[in-house]
Amino acid sequence: MFEAKPKAKRLGWAVVGCGWVARDYVIPALQGASNARLVALCDANAEALMRIPADDVNRYTALGSVLADKDVQAVYIATPNHLHAAMTEACAAAGKHVLCEKPMAVTPREGLRMVSACQRAGVHYATAFDQRHHAAHRKLRTLVKEGVLGTITQARIHYACWLPEDWTPDNWRIDPEQAGGGAMIDLAPHGLDLLEVILGDEWESLTAMTQRRVHCYAVDDGAVLMGQFKSGALGLLQVAYNCPDAYPRRTLELIGTRARALAYKTMGQTPGGSLSLIDAKTGEETWVPLSPEEDRSPFLQQVEVFSTCVLEGRPQPFAPERDVRLVGLLTQATQAGKAFPPCH
Ligand SMILES: NC(=O)c1ccc[n+]([C@@H]2O[C@H](COP(=O)([O-])OP(=O)(O)OC[C@H]3O[C@@H](n4cnc5c(N)ncnc54)[C@H](O)[C@@H]3O)[C@@H](O)[C@H]2O)c1
């Protein structure tokens, strides 16, 4: 006789905001995760809510109903940026753990409020920096740690897209009130986080220049950010809403004294892409293989890591105060009061 295996523990999740990122990446990840269970969906737009294919989930149009649902232990917040802070505070007050999309908040003050609310309530908080969970980026972290690249002198990221005005019916990304900014606040948080994680370093300084070059939006349509890490390495991020999608625009390059690493098409929401190294002495390029077992959805990896920490009562890999520091860094790098030239 076989003994019945004890049922694996699964964390009960709700997703709040069932738009692009939730529909295409977060919800499939929660449905496929070994230690998570999707129990509820919430969107203020009933049509968006009903469009999500999912069986046996509760569907709500208001956050209050999610908070009253006893099966919900953790909430993935995927609403427009200006709602992150108040929603996190409400979830924490109801005893729900929170994994919140980037940017964590629009101001560091909001970020601090989120962290204290979660600490007061004794719930876990993490910002959804999915890209640090990509297999190529995890491999890069190991290579840097093992010294394969030698001393890292410079790091460069180009992460950009073309964002037309009618990208979504309600394109909140170009509304400063809802987004808190433009291409810079939307796209730069990934690179700011990722380079710290891969280099095992911390930004010491950051300056930025923004532009409104192509799209006549009330927010920037491109930015270049430049800074220095505590180690002395320099970092450069190029982000944009004005970069044609046909160009190579998802690249991460690390220059080291022993090797140069290039991750191509690894930034973004999906697994895949490539990772190569050029040897400093021979100039020879080698490709770093990523096995299919390693190269899973970064969102799947992310929800499994978060759920494991909650279920096992372990702290999340990064303290939330660090995420507030990154929001602060981005805010101070923004050119306060900068007026864009008139649209032509
Ligand atoms: N990690 C990533 O790669 C990634 C990718 C895309 C978006 N994001 C982040 O995810 C968040 C959502 O972006 P998106 O592209 O999915 O936006 P979206 O506009 O496609 O979806 C947002 C959804 O939130 C819903 N919503 C708005 N107000 C609500 C409320 N009060 N209660 C419940 N639902 C509400 C909207 O109806 C919409 O369905 C943003 O913070 C964005 O920065 C992250």
CSV table of C-alpha atoms and ligand atoms in Angstrom, one decimal:
chain,number,residue,atom,x,y,z
A,1,MET,CA,0.0,0.0,0.0
A,2,PHE,CA,1.3,3.5,-0.9
A,3,GLU,CA,0.8,6.2,1.6
A,4,ALA,CA,-1.0,9.2,0.3
A,5,LYS,CA,1.5,12.0,-0.3
A,6,PRO,CA,0.9,15.1,1.8
A,7,LYS,CA,-0.7,17.8,-0.3
A,8,ALA,CA,1.9,20.3,-1.4
A,9,LYS,CA,1.4,23.7,0.2
A,10,ARG,CA,0.2,26.4,-2.2
A,11,LEU,CA,-0.1,30.1,-1.5
A,12,GLY,CA,-3.6,31.5,-2.4
A,13,TRP,CA,-3.2,34.5,-4.7
A,14,ALA,CA,-5.3,37.3,-6.1
A,15,VAL,CA,-4.3,39.4,-9.1
A,16,VAL,CA,-5.6,43.0,-9.0
A,17,GLY,CA,-5.5,44.7,-12.4
A,18,CYS,CA,-6.1,42.3,-15.2
A,19,GLY,CA,-4.6,44.2,-18.1
A,20,TRP,CA,-1.6,43.4,-20.3
A,21,VAL,CA,1.1,42.3,-17.8
A,22,ALA,CA,-1.4,40.3,-15.7
A,23,ARG,CA,-3.2,38.6,-18.6
A,24,ASP,CA,-0.1,37.6,-20.6
A,25,TYR,CA,2.4,36.9,-17.9
A,26,VAL,CA,1.4,37.0,-14.2
A,27,ILE,CA,-1.8,34.9,-14.4
A,28,PRO,CA,-0.2,32.1,-16.5
A,29,ALA,CA,2.7,32.1,-14.1
A,30,LEU,CA,0.4,31.7,-11.1
A,31,GLN,CA,-1.6,29.0,-12.9
A,32,GLY,CA,1.7,27.1,-13.6
A,33,ALA,CA,3.5,27.6,-10.3
A,34,SER,CA,4.2,24.6,-8.2
A,35,ASN,CA,3.5,26.4,-4.9
A,36,ALA,CA,0.8,28.9,-5.8
A,37,ARG,CA,-2.9,28.8,-6.4
A,38,LEU,CA,-4.8,31.5,-8.2
A,39,VAL,CA,-8.0,32.1,-6.2
A,40,ALA,CA,-9.2,35.5,-7.3
A,41,LEU,CA,-9.1,38.1,-10.0
A,42,CYS,CA,-10.0,41.8,-9.7
A,43,ASP,CA,-10.4,44.5,-12.2
A,44,ALA,CA,-12.4,47.7,-12.1
A,45,ASN,CA,-13.3,47.0,-15.8
A,46,ALA,CA,-15.7,44.1,-15.8
A,47,GLU,CA,-14.9,43.3,-19.4
A,48,ALA,CA,-11.2,43.0,-18.8
A,49,LEU,CA,-12.0,40.9,-15.8
A,50,MET,CA,-14.2,38.5,-17.7
A,51,ARG,CA,-11.8,38.1,-20.6
A,52,ILE,CA,-9.3,36.2,-18.5
A,53,PRO,CA,-9.6,32.5,-19.0
A,54,ALA,CA,-9.5,30.9,-15.6
A,55,ASP,CA,-11.6,28.3,-13.9
A,56,ASP,CA,-12.7,28.2,-10.3
A,57,VAL,CA,-11.6,31.7,-9.4
A,58,ASN,CA,-13.6,34.4,-7.7
A,59,ARG,CA,-14.0,37.6,-9.9
A,60,TYR,CA,-14.3,41.0,-8.3
A,61,THR,CA,-14.6,44.5,-9.5
A,62,ALA,CA,-13.4,46.2,-6.3
A,63,LEU,CA,-10.3,45.6,-4.1
A,64,GLY,CA,-12.5,45.5,-1.0
A,65,SER,CA,-14.0,42.2,-2.1
A,66,VAL,CA,-10.5,40.7,-2.6
A,67,LEU,CA,-9.5,41.9,0.9
A,68,ALA,CA,-12.6,40.2,2.4
A,69,ASP,CA,-11.8,36.9,0.6
A,70,LYS,CA,-10.3,34.5,3.2
A,71,ASP,CA,-8.7,32.3,0.5
A,72,VAL,CA,-6.6,35.2,-0.7
A,73,GLN,CA,-3.2,35.2,1.2
A,74,ALA,CA,-1.2,37.2,-1.3
A,75,VAL,CA,-2.0,39.9,-3.8
A,76,TYR,CA,-0.2,40.7,-7.1
A,77,ILE,CA,-0.8,44.4,-7.8
A,78,ALA,CA,-0.8,45.1,-11.6
A,79,THR,CA,-2.7,48.3,-11.8
A,80,PRO,CA,-1.5,51.7,-13.1
A,81,ASN,CA,1.4,53.1,-11.1
A,82,HIS,CA,-0.5,55.8,-9.1
A,83,LEU,CA,-2.7,53.1,-7.4
A,84,HIS,CA,0.2,50.9,-6.1
A,85,ALA,CA,0.7,52.7,-2.8
A,86,ALA,CA,-2.9,52.9,-1.6
A,87,MET,CA,-3.6,49.4,-2.7
A,88,THR,CA,-0.5,48.0,-1.0
A,89,GLU,CA,-1.5,49.8,2.2
A,90,ALA,CA,-5.0,48.4,2.0
A,91,CYS,CA,-3.8,44.8,1.4
A,92,ALA,CA,-1.4,45.0,4.3
A,93,ALA,CA,-4.1,46.3,6.6
A,94,ALA,CA,-6.1,43.2,5.6
A,95,GLY,CA,-3.2,40.9,6.3
A,96,LYS,CA,-2.4,40.1,2.7
A,97,HIS,CA,1.1,39.7,1.4
A,98,VAL,CA,2.0,42.0,-1.5
A,99,LEU,CA,4.0,41.6,-4.7
A,100,CYS,CA,3.6,44.9,-6.5
A,101,GLU,CA,4.5,45.8,-10.1
A,102,LYS,CA,7.3,48.2,-10.8
A,103,PRO,CA,7.6,51.1,-10.4
A,104,MET,CA,6.9,50.3,-6.7
A,105,ALA,CA,5.6,53.9,-6.2
A,106,VAL,CA,5.7,57.3,-7.9
A,107,THR,CA,7.5,59.0,-5.0
A,108,PRO,CA,9.9,57.6,-2.3
A,109,ARG,CA,7.4,59.0,0.3
A,110,GLU,CA,4.7,56.6,-1.1
A,111,GLY,CA,7.2,53.8,-1.1
A,112,LEU,CA,8.0,54.4,2.6
A,113,ARG,CA,4.3,54.3,3.4
A,114,MET,CA,4.0,51.0,1.6
A,115,VAL,CA,7.0,49.5,3.5
A,116,SER,CA,5.8,50.6,6.9
A,117,ALA,CA,2.3,49.4,6.3
A,118,CYS,CA,3.6,45.9,5.4
A,119,GLN,CA,6.0,45.9,8.4
A,120,ARG,CA,3.3,47.0,10.8
A,121,ALA,CA,1.0,44.2,9.5
A,122,GLY,CA,3.8,41.6,9.5
A,123,VAL,CA,3.2,40.8,5.8
A,124,HIS,CA,5.7,40.2,3.1
A,125,TYR,CA,6.3,42.9,0.5
A,126,ALA,CA,8.4,42.7,-2.8
A,127,THR,CA,8.5,44.7,-6.0
A,128,ALA,CA,7.9,42.6,-9.1
A,129,PHE,CA,11.3,43.0,-10.7
A,130,ASP,CA,10.8,39.9,-12.9
A,131,GLN,CA,13.9,40.5,-15.1
A,132,ARG,CA,16.2,39.5,-12.3
A,133,HIS,CA,14.6,36.1,-12.5
A,134,HIS,CA,15.5,35.5,-16.1
A,135,ALA,CA,17.8,32.6,-16.5
A,136,ALA,CA,20.4,34.6,-18.5
A,137,HIS,CA,20.5,37.2,-15.8
A,138,ARG,CA,20.8,34.7,-13.0
A,139,LYS,CA,23.7,33.1,-15.0
A,140,LEU,CA,25.3,36.5,-15.4
A,141,ARG,CA,25.1,37.1,-11.7
A,142,THR,CA,27.0,33.8,-11.1
A,143,LEU,CA,29.6,34.6,-13.7
A,144,VAL,CA,30.3,38.0,-12.2
A,145,LYS,CA,30.5,36.5,-8.7
A,146,GLU,CA,32.9,33.8,-9.9
A,147,GLY,CA,35.2,36.5,-11.4
A,148,VAL,CA,34.8,35.1,-15.0
A,149,LEU,CA,34.4,38.7,-16.3
A,150,GLY,CA,37.3,40.1,-14.2
A,151,THR,CA,36.8,43.6,-12.8
A,152,ILE,CA,33.6,45.1,-14.2
A,153,THR,CA,34.4,48.6,-15.5
A,154,GLN,CA,31.2,49.5,-17.3
A,155,ALA,CA,27.6,48.2,-17.7
A,156,ARG,CA,25.2,49.3,-20.4
A,157,ILE,CA,21.5,48.6,-21.0
A,158,HIS,CA,19.3,49.6,-23.9
A,159,TYR,CA,15.7,48.8,-23.1
A,160,ALA,CA,13.2,50.6,-25.3
A,161,CYS,CA,10.1,50.3,-27.4
A,162,TRP,CA,7.7,52.3,-29.6
A,163,LEU,CA,4.7,53.4,-27.6
A,164,PRO,CA,1.9,54.9,-29.9
A,165,GLU,CA,-0.7,57.1,-28.3
A,166,ASP,CA,-3.5,54.5,-28.8
A,167,TRP,CA,-1.4,51.6,-27.5
A,168,THR,CA,-4.3,50.8,-25.1
A,169,PRO,CA,-7.8,52.2,-25.1
A,170,ASP,CA,-6.9,54.1,-21.9
A,171,ASN,CA,-3.2,54.8,-22.3
A,172,TRP,CA,-2.4,55.7,-18.7
A,173,ARG,CA,1.3,55.5,-19.5
A,174,ILE,CA,1.3,58.9,-21.1
A,175,ASP,CA,-0.7,60.6,-18.3
A,176,PRO,CA,1.7,62.1,-15.8
A,177,GLU,CA,-1.0,61.8,-13.0
A,178,GLN,CA,-1.4,58.0,-13.4
A,179,ALA,CA,2.1,57.0,-14.6
A,180,GLY,CA,4.2,59.5,-12.6
A,181,GLY,CA,6.4,60.1,-15.7
A,182,GLY,CA,7.1,58.6,-19.1
A,183,ALA,CA,9.6,56.2,-20.6
A,184,MET,CA,12.0,56.8,-17.7
A,185,ILE,CA,9.8,55.8,-14.8
A,186,ASP,CA,8.3,53.0,-16.8
A,187,LEU,CA,11.4,51.3,-18.2
A,188,ALA,CA,14.4,52.4,-16.1
A,189,PRO,CA,13.4,50.7,-12.8
A,190,HIS,CA,14.1,47.3,-14.4
A,191,GLY,CA,17.7,48.2,-15.4
A,192,LEU,CA,18.4,50.0,-12.1
A,193,ASP,CA,17.4,46.9,-10.2
A,194,LEU,CA,19.0,44.4,-12.6
A,195,LEU,CA,22.5,45.9,-12.6
A,196,GLU,CA,22.6,46.1,-8.8
A,197,VAL,CA,21.5,42.4,-8.6
A,198,ILE,CA,23.9,41.2,-11.3
A,199,LEU,CA,26.9,43.2,-10.2
A,200,GLY,CA,26.2,42.6,-6.5
A,201,ASP,CA,26.8,46.3,-6.2
A,202,GLU,CA,24.8,49.5,-5.3
A,203,TRP,CA,24.3,52.7,-7.2
A,204,GLU,CA,26.1,55.5,-5.5
A,205,SER,CA,25.0,58.2,-7.9
A,206,LEU,CA,22.6,58.7,-10.8
A,207,THR,CA,21.9,61.5,-13.2
A,208,ALA,CA,19.4,61.5,-16.1
A,209,MET,CA,18.5,63.5,-19.2
A,210,THR,CA,15.0,63.1,-20.6
A,211,GLN,CA,13.6,64.1,-24.0
A,212,ARG,CA,10.3,64.6,-25.8
A,213,ARG,CA,11.6,64.0,-29.2
A,214,VAL,CA,9.0,62.2,-31.3
A,215,HIS,CA,5.7,61.8,-29.4
A,216,CYS,CA,3.8,64.8,-28.3
A,217,TYR,CA,3.0,63.4,-24.9
A,218,ALA,CA,2.9,65.3,-21.5
A,219,VAL,CA,5.7,62.9,-20.4
A,220,ASP,CA,9.2,62.1,-21.6
A,221,ASP,CA,9.5,59.7,-24.6
A,222,GLY,CA,13.1,58.8,-23.9
A,223,ALA,CA,15.9,59.1,-21.3
A,224,VAL,CA,19.5,58.4,-20.8
A,225,LEU,CA,20.6,57.6,-17.2
A,226,MET,CA,24.2,57.5,-16.1
A,227,GLY,CA,25.6,56.7,-12.8
A,228,GLN,CA,28.4,55.1,-10.7
A,229,PHE,CA,28.3,52.1,-8.4
A,230,LYS,CA,30.0,51.9,-5.0
A,231,SER,CA,32.7,49.6,-6.6
A,232,GLY,CA,33.5,52.4,-9.1
A,233,ALA,CA,31.9,50.7,-12.1
A,234,LEU,CA,29.9,53.0,-14.4
A,235,GLY,CA,26.4,52.3,-15.6
A,236,LEU,CA,24.5,53.6,-18.5
A,237,LEU,CA,20.8,53.0,-19.2
A,238,GLN,CA,19.0,54.1,-22.4
A,239,VAL,CA,15.2,53.8,-22.3
A,240,ALA,CA,12.6,55.1,-24.8
A,241,TYR,CA,9.1,55.0,-26.1
A,242,ASN,CA,10.4,56.4,-29.4
A,243,CYS,CA,12.5,53.5,-30.6
A,244,PRO,CA,11.1,51.5,-33.5
A,245,ASP,CA,10.4,47.9,-32.4
A,246,ALA,CA,12.3,46.5,-35.4
A,247,TYR,CA,15.6,47.6,-34.0
A,248,PRO,CA,17.7,45.6,-31.5
A,249,ARG,CA,16.6,47.4,-28.4
A,250,ARG,CA,16.8,44.8,-25.6
A,251,THR,CA,20.5,44.5,-24.8
A,252,LEU,CA,22.6,44.3,-21.6
A,253,GLU,CA,26.3,44.5,-21.9
A,254,LEU,CA,28.9,44.1,-19.1
A,255,ILE,CA,32.5,45.1,-19.9
A,256,GLY,CA,35.0,43.3,-17.7
A,257,THR,CA,38.8,43.1,-17.7
A,258,ARG,CA,38.6,39.3,-18.5
A,259,ALA,CA,35.5,39.1,-20.6
A,260,ARG,CA,32.7,41.1,-22.1
A,261,ALA,CA,29.2,39.7,-21.7
A,262,LEU,CA,26.3,40.5,-23.9
A,263,ALA,CA,22.7,39.4,-23.1
A,264,TYR,CA,20.5,40.0,-26.1
A,265,LYS,CA,16.6,39.8,-26.0
A,266,THR,CA,16.7,38.7,-22.4
A,267,MET,CA,15.3,42.0,-21.0
A,268,GLY,CA,11.5,41.9,-21.3
A,269,GLN,CA,8.8,39.6,-20.0
A,270,THR,CA,9.7,36.3,-21.8
A,271,PRO,CA,12.3,33.6,-21.4
A,272,GLY,CA,14.8,33.0,-24.2
A,273,GLY,CA,17.3,35.4,-25.8
A,274,SER,CA,21.0,34.7,-25.8
A,275,LEU,CA,24.1,35.2,-23.7
A,276,SER,CA,27.6,35.4,-25.1
A,277,LEU,CA,31.1,36.1,-23.7
A,278,ILE,CA,34.0,37.6,-25.6
A,279,ASP,CA,37.4,36.6,-24.1
A,280,ALA,CA,39.6,39.6,-23.4
A,281,LYS,CA,42.8,37.9,-24.5
A,282,THR,CA,41.7,36.0,-27.6
A,283,GLY,CA,38.7,38.0,-28.7
A,284,GLU,CA,36.9,34.6,-29.2
A,285,GLU,CA,33.1,34.7,-28.7
A,286,THR,CA,31.4,31.8,-26.9
A,287,TRP,CA,27.7,31.2,-26.3
A,288,VAL,CA,26.5,30.4,-22.8
A,289,PRO,CA,23.9,27.7,-23.0
A,290,LEU,CA,20.7,27.9,-20.9
A,291,SER,CA,18.9,24.7,-20.4
A,292,PRO,CA,15.1,24.5,-20.9
A,293,GLU,CA,14.7,23.7,-17.2
A,294,GLU,CA,16.5,26.9,-16.3
A,295,ASP,CA,15.0,29.1,-19.0
A,296,ARG,CA,11.5,29.3,-17.6
A,297,SER,CA,9.2,32.3,-17.5
A,298,PRO,CA,10.8,35.0,-15.3
A,299,PHE,CA,7.3,35.6,-13.9
A,300,LEU,CA,6.9,32.0,-13.0
A,301,GLN,CA,10.3,32.0,-11.2
A,302,GLN,CA,9.3,35.2,-9.4
A,303,VAL,CA,6.0,34.0,-8.0
A,304,GLU,CA,7.6,30.7,-6.9
A,305,VAL,CA,10.4,32.5,-5.0
A,306,PHE,CA,7.9,34.9,-3.4
A,307,SER,CA,5.5,32.1,-2.4
A,308,THR,CA,8.3,29.9,-1.0
A,309,CYS,CA,9.5,32.7,1.3
A,310,VAL,CA,5.9,33.3,2.6
A,311,LEU,CA,5.2,29.6,3.0
A,312,GLU,CA,8.5,28.8,4.7
A,313,GLY,CA,8.5,32.0,6.8
A,314,ARG,CA,11.7,33.2,5.3
A,315,PRO,CA,12.5,36.8,4.4
A,316,GLN,CA,12.2,37.8,0.7
A,317,PRO,CA,15.6,37.9,-1.0
A,318,PHE,CA,15.7,41.7,-1.0
A,319,ALA,CA,14.6,44.1,1.8
A,320,PRO,CA,11.8,46.4,0.7
A,321,GLU,CA,13.7,49.5,1.9
A,322,ARG,CA,16.1,48.8,-1.0
A,323,ASP,CA,13.2,49.3,-3.5
A,324,VAL,CA,12.4,52.6,-1.8
A,325,ARG,CA,16.0,53.6,-2.3
A,326,LEU,CA,15.7,52.9,-6.0
A,327,VAL,CA,12.6,55.0,-6.3
A,328,GLY,CA,14.4,57.8,-4.5
A,329,LEU,CA,17.4,57.5,-6.8
A,330,LEU,CA,15.2,57.8,-9.9
A,331,THR,CA,13.3,60.7,-8.4
A,332,GLN,CA,16.4,62.7,-7.7
A,333,ALA,CA,17.8,61.9,-11.1
A,334,THR,CA,14.8,63.4,-12.8
A,335,GLN,CA,15.3,66.9,-14.0
A,336,ALA,CA,12.9,68.7,-11.7
A,337,GLY,CA,10.8,71.3,-13.5
A,338,LYS,CA,12.3,70.6,-16.9
A,339,ALA,CA,10.0,71.9,-19.6
A,340,PHE,CA,10.0,70.1,-22.9
A,341,PRO,CA,10.2,72.1,-26.1
A,342,PRO,CA,6.8,72.6,-27.9
A,343,CYS,CA,5.7,69.7,-30.1
A,344,HIS,CA,6.2,70.0,-33.8
B,1,LIG,N1,7.2,43.8,-15.2
B,1,LIG,C1,6.9,44.1,-16.4
B,1,LIG,O1,7.6,43.7,-17.4
B,1,LIG,C2,5.7,45.0,-16.7
B,1,LIG,C3,5.2,45.0,-18.0
B,1,LIG,C4,4.0,45.8,-18.2
B,1,LIG,C5,3.5,46.5,-17.1
B,1,LIG,N2,4.1,46.5,-15.9
B,1,LIG,C6,3.5,47.3,-14.8
B,1,LIG,O2,2.3,46.7,-14.5
B,1,LIG,C7,1.3,47.6,-14.1
B,1,LIG,C8,0.1,47.5,-15.1
B,1,LIG,O3,0.5,47.7,-16.4
B,1,LIG,P1,-0.3,47.1,-17.7
B,1,LIG,O4,0.6,47.3,-18.9
B,1,LIG,O5,-0.7,45.7,-17.4
B,1,LIG,O6,-1.5,48.1,-17.7
B,1,LIG,P2,-3.0,47.9,-18.4
B,1,LIG,O7,-3.5,49.2,-18.6
B,1,LIG,O8,-2.9,46.9,-19.5
B,1,LIG,O9,-3.7,47.1,-17.2
B,1,LIG,C9,-4.1,47.8,-16.0
B,1,LIG,C10,-5.4,47.2,-15.5
B,1,LIG,O10,-5.7,47.8,-14.2
B,1,LIG,C11,-7.1,47.9,-14.2
B,1,LIG,N3,-7.5,48.9,-13.1
B,1,LIG,C12,-7.4,50.3,-13.1
B,1,LIG,N4,-7.8,50.8,-12.0
B,1,LIG,C13,-8.2,49.8,-11.2
B,1,LIG,C14,-8.7,49.6,-9.9
B,1,LIG,N5,-8.9,50.7,-9.1
B,1,LIG,N6,-9.0,48.4,-9.4
B,1,LIG,C15,-8.8,47.3,-10.2
B,1,LIG,N7,-8.3,47.4,-11.4
B,1,LIG,C16,-8.0,48.5,-11.9
B,1,LIG,C17,-7.5,48.4,-15.6
B,1,LIG,O11,-8.9,48.3,-15.8
B,1,LIG,C18,-6.6,47.5,-16.4
B,1,LIG,O12,-7.3,46.4,-16.8
B,1,LIG,C19,2.0,49.0,-14.2
B,1,LIG,O13,2.5,49.4,-13.0
B,1,LIG,C20,3.2,48.7,-15.1
B,1,LIG,O14,4.3,49.5,-14.9
B,1,LIG,C21,5.2,45.7,-15.7
